[in-house]
Coordinates of C-alpha atoms in Angstrom, one line a residue:
Chain A
X1236 CA 78.3 -0.7 -129.4
X1237 CA 75.5 -3.5 -128.8
X1238 CA 71.9 -3.4 -128.6
X1239 CA 70.0 -6.0 -127.1
X1240 CA 66.3 -6.7 -125.5
X1241 CA 66.5 -2.3 -124.1
X1242 CA 69.9 -3.0 -123.2
X1243 CA 73.4 -1.5 -124.4
X1244 CA 76.4 -2.8 -124.0
X1245 CA 79.9 -1.2 -124.9
X1246 CA 81.6 -3.5 -126.4
X1247 CA 86.0 -3.5 -125.7
X1248 CA 87.5 -7.1 -127.3
X1249 CA 90.3 -6.8 -125.0
X1250 CA 92.7 -9.0 -127.0
X1251 CA 92.8 -8.9 -130.4
X1252 CA 95.1 -9.5 -133.6
X1253 CA 96.1 -8.9 -137.2
X1254 CA 98.7 -11.4 -137.4
X1255 CA 100.6 -12.3 -140.5
X1256 CA 101.2 -16.1 -141.1
X1257 CA 101.4 -16.4 -144.3
X1258 CA 103.6 -19.0 -146.6
X1259 CA 105.4 -15.8 -147.5
X1260 CA 105.9 -14.9 -144.0
X1261 CA 107.8 -18.8 -143.0
X1262 CA 110.9 -18.8 -141.9
X1263 CA 113.3 -21.1 -144.5
X1264 CA 114.0 -24.2 -143.0
X1265 CA 111.5 -23.6 -139.6
X1266 CA 108.5 -23.9 -142.3
X1267 CA 106.8 -26.7 -139.9
X1268 CA 106.2 -24.9 -137.0
X1269 CA 105.2 -22.0 -139.0
X1270 CA 102.5 -23.3 -140.5
X1271 CA 102.6 -26.2 -137.2
X1272 CA 101.0 -22.5 -135.0
X1273 CA 98.8 -21.7 -137.7
X1274 CA 97.7 -25.3 -137.9
X1275 CA 96.9 -25.2 -134.1
X1276 CA 95.2 -22.1 -134.1
X1277 CA 93.5 -22.7 -137.4
X1278 CA 92.0 -25.7 -135.1
X1279 CA 90.7 -23.5 -132.5
X1280 CA 88.8 -21.5 -135.0
X1281 CA 87.3 -24.6 -135.7
X1282 CA 85.6 -25.0 -133.0
X1283 CA 83.2 -21.9 -133.3
X1284 CA 79.6 -22.1 -135.5
X1285 CA 80.1 -23.6 -138.9
X1286 CA 79.0 -20.8 -140.8
X1287 CA 82.0 -18.3 -139.7
X1288 CA 84.8 -20.4 -140.6
X1289 CA 87.1 -19.1 -142.9
X1290 CA 89.1 -21.2 -145.1
X1291 CA 92.8 -21.5 -144.2
X1292 CA 94.3 -19.2 -146.8
X1293 CA 92.5 -16.1 -145.4
X1294 CA 93.2 -17.7 -141.9
X1295 CA 96.9 -17.3 -143.1
X1296 CA 97.0 -13.9 -143.9
X1297 CA 93.3 -11.4 -143.1
X1298 CA 93.2 -8.2 -145.0
X1299 CA 92.8 -4.5 -142.9
X1300 CA 89.6 -4.4 -144.8
X1301 CA 87.9 -8.0 -143.5
X1302 CA 89.7 -7.2 -140.0
X1303 CA 87.6 -4.3 -139.5
X1304 CA 84.4 -5.1 -140.9
X1305 CA 84.1 -7.8 -138.9
X1306 CA 84.7 -6.0 -135.3
X1307 CA 83.5 -2.8 -136.1
X1308 CA 80.7 -3.4 -138.8
X1309 CA 79.8 -6.6 -137.7
X1310 CA 81.0 -7.7 -134.7
X1311 CA 79.2 -5.0 -132.2
X1312 CA 83.3 -3.8 -131.4
X1313 CA 83.7 -0.9 -129.9
X1314 CA 87.1 -0.4 -129.0
X1315 CA 89.7 -3.0 -129.5
X1316 CA 92.7 -4.3 -127.8
X1317 CA 96.1 -4.9 -129.7
X1318 CA 97.8 -8.2 -127.7
X1319 CA 101.1 -7.8 -129.6
X1320 CA 103.6 -11.7 -129.9
X1321 CA 106.2 -11.9 -132.2
X1322 CA 107.7 -15.2 -132.9
X1323 CA 110.1 -14.1 -135.3
X1324 CA 111.8 -17.2 -134.9
X1325 CA 109.7 -18.4 -137.4
X1326 CA 107.7 -15.6 -138.9
X1327 CA 110.3 -13.6 -140.5
X1328 CA 108.9 -10.5 -139.9
X1329 CA 106.9 -11.4 -136.7
X1330 CA 103.5 -13.2 -136.4
X1331 CA 102.2 -9.6 -135.0
X1332 CA 104.2 -6.9 -134.3
X1333 CA 103.5 -3.5 -132.5
X1334 CA 104.4 -1.8 -135.6
X1335 CA 102.1 -4.1 -138.3
X1336 CA 99.3 -3.5 -136.2
X1337 CA 99.8 -0.4 -134.7
X1338 CA 100.1 1.0 -138.9
X1339 CA 96.0 0.4 -137.9
X1340 CA 96.0 2.5 -134.6
X1341 CA 97.7 5.4 -136.1
X1342 CA 94.3 5.1 -139.0
X1343 CA 91.5 4.9 -136.5
X1344 CA 93.1 6.3 -133.1
X1345 CA 89.1 5.8 -131.4
X1346 CA 89.3 2.0 -132.4
X1347 CA 92.6 0.7 -131.4
X1348 CA 95.3 0.4 -128.5
X1349 CA 98.0 -0.7 -129.5
X1350 CA 100.0 -2.8 -126.7
X1351 CA 103.7 -3.5 -127.0
X1352 CA 105.4 -6.6 -125.3
X1353 CA 109.0 -6.9 -123.2
X1354 CA 111.0 -9.7 -122.1
X1355 CA 113.3 -9.2 -118.8
X1356 CA 115.4 -12.2 -120.8
X1357 CA 116.6 -8.5 -123.0
X1358 CA 118.7 -6.8 -120.1
X1359 CA 118.7 -3.3 -120.7
X1360 CA 118.4 -3.5 -124.7
X1361 CA 115.4 -4.6 -123.3
X1362 CA 114.4 -2.0 -121.2
X1363 CA 115.8 0.4 -123.8
X1364 CA 113.3 -0.8 -126.3
X1365 CA 110.2 -0.9 -124.0
X1366 CA 111.0 2.9 -122.7
X1367 CA 111.0 3.6 -127.3
X1368 CA 108.1 1.2 -127.5
X1369 CA 105.9 3.1 -125.0
X1370 CA 106.9 6.7 -126.3
X1371 CA 106.2 5.2 -129.9
X1372 CA 102.9 3.9 -129.0
X1373 CA 101.3 5.2 -126.1
X1374 CA 102.0 2.2 -124.4
X1375 CA 98.5 1.1 -121.7
X1376 CA 99.2 -2.3 -121.7
X1377 CA 101.8 -4.9 -122.4
X1378 CA 101.4 -8.9 -123.2
X1379 CA 104.0 -11.2 -122.1
X1380 CA 104.8 -14.6 -123.4
X1381 CA 106.7 -16.4 -120.1
X1382 CA 107.1 -19.1 -122.3
X1383 CA 109.2 -18.0 -125.0
X1384 CA 112.7 -19.4 -126.1
X1385 CA 115.4 -16.9 -126.3
X1386 CA 119.0 -18.9 -126.6
X1387 CA 119.3 -21.4 -123.5
X1388 CA 116.9 -20.2 -121.6
X1389 CA 112.7 -22.3 -122.0
X1390 CA 111.3 -18.9 -120.8
X1391 CA 111.2 -16.2 -117.1
X1392 CA 109.4 -16.2 -114.3
X1393 CA 107.5 -12.6 -113.4
X1394 CA 109.3 -13.1 -109.9
X1395 CA 112.6 -13.3 -111.6
X1396 CA 114.4 -10.5 -110.3
X1397 CA 114.8 -8.9 -113.1
X1398 CA 111.4 -9.4 -114.7
X1399 CA 110.9 -6.7 -111.3
X1400 CA 113.0 -4.0 -113.0
X1401 CA 111.4 -4.7 -115.8
X1402 CA 107.5 -4.6 -113.8
X1403 CA 108.7 -1.4 -112.1
X1404 CA 110.0 0.5 -115.1
X1405 CA 106.8 -0.3 -117.3
X1406 CA 104.8 1.1 -114.2
X1407 CA 107.0 4.2 -114.3
X1408 CA 106.2 4.0 -117.5
X1409 CA 102.0 4.4 -117.1
X1410 CA 102.2 1.1 -118.5
X1411 CA 99.6 -0.4 -115.5
X1412 CA 98.2 -3.6 -117.3
X1413 CA 99.6 -7.1 -117.9
X1414 CA 98.0 -9.3 -119.6
X1415 CA 100.0 -13.2 -119.2
X1416 CA 99.7 -15.4 -121.3
X1417 CA 98.9 -18.4 -119.4
X1418 CA 97.7 -20.5 -121.4
X1419 CA 97.8 -22.6 -124.9
X1420 CA 101.9 -23.1 -125.2
X1421 CA 104.2 -22.1 -127.6
X1422 CA 106.9 -24.4 -126.7
X1423 CA 108.5 -25.1 -123.5
X1424 CA 109.3 -28.1 -121.5
X1425 CA 110.0 -29.0 -118.5
X1426 CA 109.1 -25.9 -117.9
X1427 CA 105.3 -25.6 -116.8
X1428 CA 104.5 -22.6 -119.1
X1429 CA 100.5 -23.3 -116.7
X1430 CA 102.2 -22.5 -113.5
X1431 CA 100.4 -19.0 -111.9
X1432 CA 102.2 -18.2 -109.0
X1433 CA 104.4 -16.5 -110.7
X1434 CA 101.8 -14.3 -111.3
X1435 CA 100.6 -14.0 -107.4
X1436 CA 103.9 -13.3 -106.2
X1437 CA 104.2 -10.4 -109.3
X1438 CA 100.4 -8.9 -108.1
X1439 CA 101.4 -8.6 -104.2
X1440 CA 104.6 -6.3 -104.7
X1441 CA 103.3 -4.5 -107.9
X1442 CA 99.9 -3.4 -106.3
X1443 CA 99.1 -0.8 -109.0
X1444 CA 99.7 -3.0 -111.8
X1445 CA 96.5 -5.3 -112.8
X1446 CA 97.3 -8.3 -114.3
X1447 CA 95.2 -10.0 -116.9
X1448 CA 95.9 -13.3 -117.1
X1449 CA 94.3 -14.5 -120.9
X1450 CA 92.8 -17.9 -121.9
X1451 CA 92.7 -18.2 -117.9
X1452 CA 90.0 -20.2 -117.9
X1453 CA 92.0 -23.2 -120.1
X1454 CA 93.6 -25.2 -119.1
X1455 CA 94.8 -24.4 -115.3
X1456 CA 91.2 -22.8 -114.2
X1457 CA 91.7 -24.0 -111.0
X1458 CA 95.3 -22.8 -109.8
X1459 CA 93.9 -19.2 -111.5
X1460 CA 91.3 -19.7 -109.0
X1461 CA 92.5 -20.4 -106.5
X1462 CA 95.4 -17.3 -106.4
X1463 CA 93.4 -14.9 -108.2
X1464 CA 90.5 -14.7 -105.1
X1465 CA 93.7 -13.5 -103.2
X1466 CA 94.9 -11.1 -105.1
X1467 CA 92.7 -7.7 -106.0
X1468 CA 94.1 -6.7 -108.9
X1469 CA 94.3 -10.0 -111.0
X1470 CA 91.9 -10.2 -113.2
X1471 CA 90.7 -13.1 -116.2
X1472 CA 90.8 -12.5 -119.5
X1473 CA 88.5 -14.7 -120.9
X1474 CA 89.7 -15.2 -124.7
X1475 CA 89.4 -18.9 -125.6
X1476 CA 86.7 -19.5 -122.9
X1477 CA 84.4 -18.3 -124.9
X1478 CA 85.4 -18.6 -127.8
X1479 CA 87.3 -22.2 -127.2
X1480 CA 83.8 -23.4 -125.1
X1481 CA 80.6 -21.2 -125.1
X1482 CA 79.4 -23.4 -129.0
X1483 CA 81.4 -26.3 -129.0
X1484 CA 80.8 -27.2 -124.7
X1485 CA 78.5 -25.4 -123.9
X1486 CA 76.9 -27.5 -120.8
X1487 CA 81.4 -27.2 -119.6
X1488 CA 80.8 -23.5 -120.9
X1489 CA 79.0 -22.6 -117.7
X1490 CA 80.4 -24.9 -115.5
X1491 CA 83.7 -22.8 -116.3
X1492 CA 81.7 -20.0 -116.0
X1493 CA 80.2 -20.2 -113.3
X1494 CA 83.2 -21.5 -111.8
X1495 CA 85.4 -17.9 -112.9
X1496 CA 81.9 -16.1 -111.0
X1497 CA 82.6 -17.8 -108.1
X1498 CA 86.4 -17.3 -107.5
X1499 CA 86.7 -14.3 -109.7
X1500 CA 84.1 -12.2 -110.0
X1501 CA 81.6 -9.9 -113.1
X1502 CA 84.1 -7.3 -111.7
X1503 CA 87.6 -8.9 -112.8
X1504 CA 86.7 -10.9 -116.2
X1505 CA 87.5 -8.7 -119.2
X1506 CA 86.5 -10.0 -122.7
X1507 CA 88.4 -11.1 -125.8
X1508 CA 87.5 -12.4 -129.2
X1509 CA 91.2 -13.2 -129.6
X1510 CA 90.3 -12.1 -133.1
X1511 CA 91.1 -14.1 -136.1
X1512 CA 90.7 -16.6 -134.4
X1513 CA 87.6 -16.5 -134.1
X1514 CA 84.9 -13.2 -134.7
X1515 CA 83.4 -11.2 -132.4
X1516 CA 80.1 -11.1 -134.2
X1517 CA 78.5 -14.3 -132.5
X1518 CA 81.4 -14.5 -129.2
X1519 CA 79.0 -11.4 -128.2
X1520 CA 75.2 -12.2 -129.1
X1521 CA 75.7 -15.3 -127.7
X1522 CA 76.9 -14.2 -124.4
X1523 CA 74.7 -11.3 -124.2
X1524 CA 72.1 -14.2 -125.0
X1525 CA 73.5 -16.6 -123.0
X1526 CA 71.8 -18.3 -119.5
X1527 CA 73.4 -20.6 -116.4
X1528 CA 71.3 -22.9 -117.1
X1529 CA 68.0 -24.3 -114.5
X1530 CA 69.7 -28.1 -114.0
X1531 CA 70.4 -29.1 -110.9
X1532 CA 74.2 -29.0 -111.6
X1533 CA 74.5 -25.4 -111.6
X1534 CA 71.7 -24.6 -108.8
X1535 CA 74.9 -23.3 -106.3
X1536 CA 76.0 -21.3 -109.5
X1537 CA 76.3 -17.0 -108.9
X1538 CA 74.0 -16.0 -111.6
X1539 CA 74.7 -13.1 -114.2
X1540 CA 72.4 -10.1 -115.3
X1541 CA 72.9 -8.2 -117.7
X1542 CA 74.6 -5.7 -115.9
X1543 CA 77.3 -8.4 -115.4
X1544 CA 77.1 -9.0 -118.7
X1545 CA 78.1 -5.6 -119.5
X1546 CA 81.1 -4.7 -116.7
X1547 CA 82.6 -8.6 -119.0
X1548 CA 82.1 -7.2 -122.1
X1549 CA 83.0 -3.6 -121.7
X1550 CA 83.0 -2.4 -118.8
X1551 CA 86.0 -3.6 -117.1
X1552 CA 88.2 -3.2 -119.6
X1553 CA 87.0 0.1 -120.5
X1554 CA 87.7 0.9 -117.0
X1555 CA 91.3 -1.3 -117.3
X1556 CA 92.7 1.2 -120.2
X1557 CA 90.1 4.8 -118.7
X1558 CA 88.0 5.0 -121.7
X1559 CA 85.2 6.7 -122.3
X1560 CA 81.5 5.6 -121.7
X1561 CA 78.9 6.9 -123.5
X1562 CA 75.9 7.6 -121.1
X1563 CA 73.9 5.1 -122.1
X1564 CA 75.9 1.7 -122.0
X1565 CA 76.8 3.0 -118.8
X1566 CA 74.9 1.2 -115.4
X1567 CA 75.4 2.4 -111.7
X1568 CA 78.8 1.1 -110.3
X1569 CA 78.8 -0.7 -107.1
X1570 CA 82.3 1.8 -105.8
X1571 CA 84.5 -1.2 -105.9
X1572 CA 82.9 -3.5 -104.0
X1573 CA 83.7 -7.2 -104.8
X1574 CA 81.2 -9.4 -106.2
X1575 CA 83.3 -12.2 -105.4
X1576 CA 81.3 -15.7 -103.3
X1577 CA 84.1 -17.1 -103.1
X1578 CA 86.5 -14.4 -101.6
X1579 CA 84.1 -15.1 -97.8
X1580 CA 84.4 -18.5 -98.3
X1581 CA 89.0 -18.6 -98.6
X1582 CA 88.7 -16.1 -95.5
X1583 CA 86.0 -18.1 -93.5
X1584 CA 88.3 -21.1 -94.0
X1585 CA 91.2 -19.2 -93.5
X1586 CA 89.5 -18.8 -90.0
X1587 CA 88.9 -22.1 -89.5
X1588 CA 92.7 -22.7 -90.2
X1589 CA 92.5 -24.2 -93.2
X1590 CA 96.7 -25.8 -94.5
Chain B
X172 CA 90.8 -46.6 -134.2
X173 CA 88.5 -49.9 -133.4
X174 CA 89.9 -52.0 -131.0
X175 CA 91.7 -55.2 -131.7
X176 CA 89.4 -58.0 -130.0
X177 CA 91.2 -60.9 -130.7
X178 CA 95.3 -62.2 -130.0
X179 CA 98.6 -59.7 -128.9
X180 CA 96.8 -57.3 -130.2
X181 CA 94.0 -57.2 -128.2
X182 CA 95.9 -57.6 -125.5
X183 CA 99.1 -54.8 -126.5
X184 CA 95.5 -52.4 -126.8
X185 CA 94.6 -53.4 -123.2
X186 CA 97.9 -52.7 -123.0
X187 CA 97.5 -48.8 -124.3
X188 CA 94.3 -48.8 -122.3
X189 CA 96.6 -48.2 -118.9
X190 CA 98.1 -45.4 -119.8
X191 CA 96.9 -42.2 -119.0
X192 CA 97.4 -38.8 -120.6
X193 CA 98.5 -37.0 -117.1
X194 CA 96.3 -33.6 -117.3
X195 CA 93.0 -35.4 -118.7
X196 CA 93.4 -38.3 -116.6
X197 CA 92.1 -40.2 -119.0
X198 CA 93.3 -43.7 -120.5
X199 CA 95.2 -42.4 -124.3
X200 CA 92.3 -45.1 -125.7
X201 CA 90.2 -43.2 -124.6
X202 CA 91.0 -40.2 -125.6
X203 CA 91.9 -41.8 -129.2
X204 CA 95.5 -40.6 -129.4
X205 CA 96.4 -44.8 -130.6
X206 CA 96.1 -44.0 -134.7
X207 CA 96.9 -47.6 -135.0
X208 CA 98.2 -50.5 -133.3
X209 CA 99.3 -53.8 -135.7
X210 CA 101.2 -56.7 -134.5
X211 CA 103.4 -58.6 -136.4
X212 CA 103.2 -62.5 -136.5
X213 CA 106.9 -62.4 -134.7
X214 CA 105.9 -60.7 -131.6
X215 CA 106.8 -57.1 -133.3
X216 CA 104.0 -54.3 -131.2
X217 CA 103.9 -51.6 -133.6
X218 CA 101.7 -48.5 -132.4
X219 CA 100.5 -45.0 -133.4
X220 CA 100.0 -41.9 -132.0
X221 CA 98.8 -38.5 -132.5
X222 CA 97.8 -35.5 -130.1
X223 CA 95.4 -32.7 -130.4
X224 CA 98.0 -29.7 -131.3
X225 CA 101.1 -29.7 -133.2
X226 CA 101.9 -28.0 -130.5
X227 CA 101.1 -30.0 -127.7
X228 CA 103.2 -29.9 -124.5
X229 CA 106.5 -31.6 -124.8
X230 CA 106.9 -32.8 -121.1
X231 CA 102.9 -34.3 -121.6
X232 CA 103.4 -35.9 -125.2
X233 CA 106.9 -37.5 -123.6
X234 CA 105.3 -39.1 -120.4
X235 CA 102.7 -40.5 -122.6
X236 CA 105.1 -42.2 -125.5
X237 CA 107.6 -43.2 -122.5
X238 CA 104.7 -45.1 -120.8
X239 CA 102.8 -47.2 -123.5
X240 CA 106.8 -48.0 -124.7
X241 CA 106.2 -49.6 -121.3
X242 CA 103.4 -51.0 -121.4
X243 CA 103.2 -52.7 -124.4
X244 CA 107.2 -53.5 -123.8
X245 CA 105.5 -55.6 -120.7
X246 CA 103.4 -57.7 -122.5
X247 CA 103.6 -61.6 -122.4
X248 CA 104.6 -62.6 -126.2
X249 CA 105.7 -58.7 -127.6
X250 CA 109.3 -59.3 -128.9
X251 CA 110.0 -55.4 -129.1
X252 CA 107.7 -51.9 -128.8
X253 CA 107.3 -50.0 -131.6
X254 CA 105.9 -47.0 -130.9
X255 CA 105.9 -43.4 -132.8
X256 CA 104.3 -40.0 -132.1
X257 CA 103.0 -38.2 -135.1
X258 CA 103.0 -34.7 -136.6
X259 CA 104.2 -32.9 -133.2
X260 CA 107.2 -30.7 -133.6
X261 CA 109.7 -32.9 -131.2
X262 CA 108.7 -36.3 -132.7
X263 CA 111.3 -37.6 -133.7
X264 CA 113.4 -36.3 -130.8
X265 CA 110.5 -37.8 -128.6
X266 CA 110.9 -41.1 -130.4
X267 CA 114.3 -41.5 -130.4
X268 CA 115.1 -40.8 -127.0
X269 CA 112.1 -43.0 -125.7
X270 CA 113.5 -46.0 -128.0
X271 CA 116.4 -45.7 -126.2
X272 CA 115.5 -45.3 -123.0
X273 CA 117.3 -41.6 -122.5
X274 CA 115.0 -40.5 -120.8
X275 CA 113.6 -36.9 -121.2
X276 CA 116.5 -34.9 -120.4
X277 CA 119.4 -36.3 -121.8
X278 CA 117.0 -36.3 -125.3
X279 CA 116.3 -32.6 -125.0
X280 CA 119.7 -32.0 -123.9
X281 CA 120.0 -28.8 -123.2
X282 CA 116.3 -27.9 -123.5
X283 CA 115.7 -29.5 -120.1
X284 CA 116.7 -29.6 -116.6
X285 CA 114.4 -32.5 -114.9
X286 CA 113.0 -35.9 -115.1
X287 CA 108.9 -35.3 -115.0
X288 CA 108.0 -37.3 -112.1
X289 CA 107.5 -34.4 -110.3
X290 CA 105.2 -32.9 -112.9
X291 CA 103.3 -36.4 -113.2
X292 CA 102.5 -36.5 -109.1
X293 CA 101.7 -32.9 -109.3
X294 CA 98.9 -34.5 -111.9
X295 CA 98.0 -37.2 -109.5
X296 CA 97.3 -34.7 -106.7
X297 CA 94.9 -33.0 -109.7
X298 CA 92.9 -36.4 -110.1
X299 CA 93.3 -37.1 -106.6
X300 CA 91.6 -34.2 -105.8
X301 CA 89.0 -34.3 -108.6
X302 CA 87.8 -37.8 -107.2
X303 CA 86.7 -36.8 -104.3
X304 CA 83.8 -34.1 -105.8
X305 CA 82.6 -37.5 -108.0
X306 CA 82.1 -39.3 -105.0
X307 CA 81.9 -36.7 -102.2
X308 CA 78.5 -35.1 -104.8
X309 CA 76.3 -37.2 -104.8
X310 CA 76.3 -37.2 -101.1
X311 CA 76.1 -33.5 -100.7
X312 CA 72.9 -33.3 -103.1
X313 CA 70.9 -36.4 -100.6
X314 CA 71.7 -34.3 -97.3
X315 CA 74.7 -35.5 -95.9
X316 CA 75.9 -33.3 -93.4
X317 CA 80.0 -31.4 -93.4
X318 CA 80.8 -33.6 -90.3
X319 CA 78.8 -37.0 -91.7
X320 CA 81.3 -35.8 -95.0
X321 CA 84.6 -35.2 -93.1
X322 CA 84.4 -38.4 -91.3
X323 CA 83.7 -40.5 -94.4
X324 CA 85.6 -43.4 -94.4
X325 CA 86.8 -45.0 -98.1
X326 CA 85.6 -48.1 -96.6
X327 CA 81.8 -47.1 -95.7
X328 CA 81.3 -45.5 -99.0
X329 CA 79.4 -48.4 -102.2
X330 CA 81.6 -49.7 -104.8
X331 CA 82.0 -47.7 -107.9
X332 CA 83.9 -47.2 -110.6
X333 CA 84.8 -44.0 -109.6
X334 CA 86.1 -44.9 -105.9
X335 CA 88.7 -47.2 -107.5
X336 CA 89.6 -44.8 -109.6
X337 CA 90.2 -42.2 -106.7
X338 CA 91.9 -44.9 -104.6
X339 CA 94.7 -45.7 -107.9
X340 CA 95.0 -42.5 -108.2
X341 CA 95.9 -42.5 -104.4
X342 CA 98.2 -44.9 -103.7
X343 CA 100.0 -43.7 -106.9
X344 CA 101.2 -40.7 -105.7
X345 CA 101.2 -42.2 -101.8
X346 CA 98.5 -40.9 -99.9
X347 CA 95.8 -43.3 -97.8
X348 CA 93.7 -45.4 -100.0
X349 CA 92.8 -48.1 -98.1
X350 CA 89.8 -49.1 -96.0
X351 CA 90.6 -46.8 -93.1
X352 CA 91.4 -43.6 -95.4
X353 CA 88.6 -40.4 -95.0
X354 CA 87.5 -39.5 -98.2
X355 CA 88.1 -35.7 -97.4
X356 CA 91.7 -35.4 -98.5
X357 CA 94.0 -32.3 -98.2
X358 CA 96.0 -32.7 -101.2
X359 CA 99.5 -32.9 -98.6
X360 CA 97.1 -35.9 -97.1
X361 CA 96.4 -34.3 -94.1
X362 CA 92.5 -34.8 -92.8
X363 CA 89.7 -32.3 -94.1
X364 CA 87.7 -30.8 -90.6
X365 CA 84.4 -30.5 -90.9
X366 CA 84.6 -26.5 -91.2
X367 CA 86.7 -26.8 -94.2
X368 CA 84.3 -28.8 -95.6
X369 CA 82.5 -26.3 -98.1
X370 CA 85.7 -24.5 -99.0
X371 CA 87.2 -28.3 -100.0
X372 CA 84.5 -29.5 -101.9
X373 CA 84.5 -26.0 -103.9
X374 CA 88.1 -26.5 -104.5
X375 CA 88.0 -30.8 -105.6
X376 CA 85.4 -29.5 -108.2
X377 CA 86.8 -26.6 -109.3
X378 CA 89.6 -29.3 -110.3
X379 CA 86.8 -31.7 -111.5
X380 CA 86.0 -28.8 -113.7
X381 CA 88.8 -27.8 -115.6
X382 CA 90.4 -30.9 -115.7
X383 CA 86.9 -31.9 -118.0
X384 CA 87.1 -29.6 -119.7
X385 CA 90.4 -29.2 -120.9
X386 CA 89.5 -33.2 -122.1
X387 CA 86.7 -31.5 -124.1
X388 CA 88.3 -29.3 -125.8
X389 CA 91.1 -31.8 -126.4
X390 CA 88.6 -34.2 -127.9
X391 CA 87.3 -31.6 -129.9
X392 CA 90.5 -30.3 -131.2
X393 CA 91.4 -33.8 -132.1
X394 CA 88.3 -34.6 -134.0
X395 CA 88.9 -31.1 -135.9
X396 CA 92.6 -32.4 -136.9
X397 CA 91.9 -35.9 -137.7
X398 CA 88.4 -35.9 -139.2
X399 CA 86.8 -37.5 -136.8

């Protein structure tokens, strides 16, 4: 919990990792890819405040003690959700597997949630693995990389029939939160990994599942917003938006937040630190202190109140994951009333015959 | 790097200034993606390019290297264009493929299904939408009504660099761009009615914010990567 100016914030870090990118874990012959990947992350890391920068060796492999300290002792986090990422093409034991993440969840079941993954191109074997993982890790959510390479395939879409089989099975298994990575890419070629139209299809056809589009603000905030405004079960995962922009580009952070608040609304946004890309401490404190600028360029963006910040920093994710919230952190809810000015505008435009 | 100001190198630099990052809609020279540019006595132009991260999307990287090759090779006096992208996970494939004019699909055999014209067109259409916000925003601030904005023609607007840019983007993607063309157009070229103006301008601004925020993030990452 984080308290400031008499307000109590329940913090759910809904997108974080426990990775091993150390040279010992690089696949022989593919060291350049393994190093290139973590160097790419390290570049993002350096967009945070200088006093929070780690040296490269620690960045490649931080310890369990580092993680526990940075999230729970220093970082104000109440519950953290592991988003598993395998990348076994160039990390021998995987980058950030559910198995490795789950070692911490087993030790601290009240602190962590392990999310799994699936890939519809793995067919029946993949379905069997999903069932096994669902039981082993008690899955409530999965993280999907639609642009990941498998054999000759350069990615898949959530709207593929095979993907629908997996989504249907996930729903039967009680996995209701589908985190989709639509952002900084793995390595698709001509396939546009950022295209979000497949989420639109799946969200319409699976109204009981929640689709959290991670890093969504960037790089295709416009496509995402046009889609999310029409889909009540689509959420904006703010990882990378806060970490990548709030310190490095405050003016654009305000504009991006303004657009997201207008189109998506504060009930549909979730905080994720993307640890270890960035530590949560400065993100949580900075976001609580943040205010929309008063300049003319920002006048028609919605304002964010302490209540809105509480939703984004934890209450929205707590609802998605059925987490108990201490009474002192709760707010009076508006009974699922959407706060999305963009929705009204789109409705009006439809009535006016907008193409 | 600092722009060369004399001789053939200056002409090559100017040619590189016409090459844009397709998504960011900015010249690669302004983005500092050109790390060196030299021309030998016998007219061989050697250009080295760099990008913000090792895993920048290969399709965009390909377009920039190929466009740089075409632009530099077309400069009078240049006998050969040597364009090299450094520090990228498929540098070698892109550099060799562009030099051999092999095309994207042939260079990434089995890994690509189509050339990149449609991808380029998607981002040109976005650039043309974002450009409408740049022109219309000051008009809105000055009190223009939706009816006035829906009726505004490009030829009625005061000349500006942003207006030239908008007209060029529209020309490239085949949208109306002459003096009689409406300022506000849907991405498919249909005119925007007065009723549609508020939503259209919101979309135009959102598109601009997305493009510009990406541009800043890329600049920041490049700056950290190359300590510039």
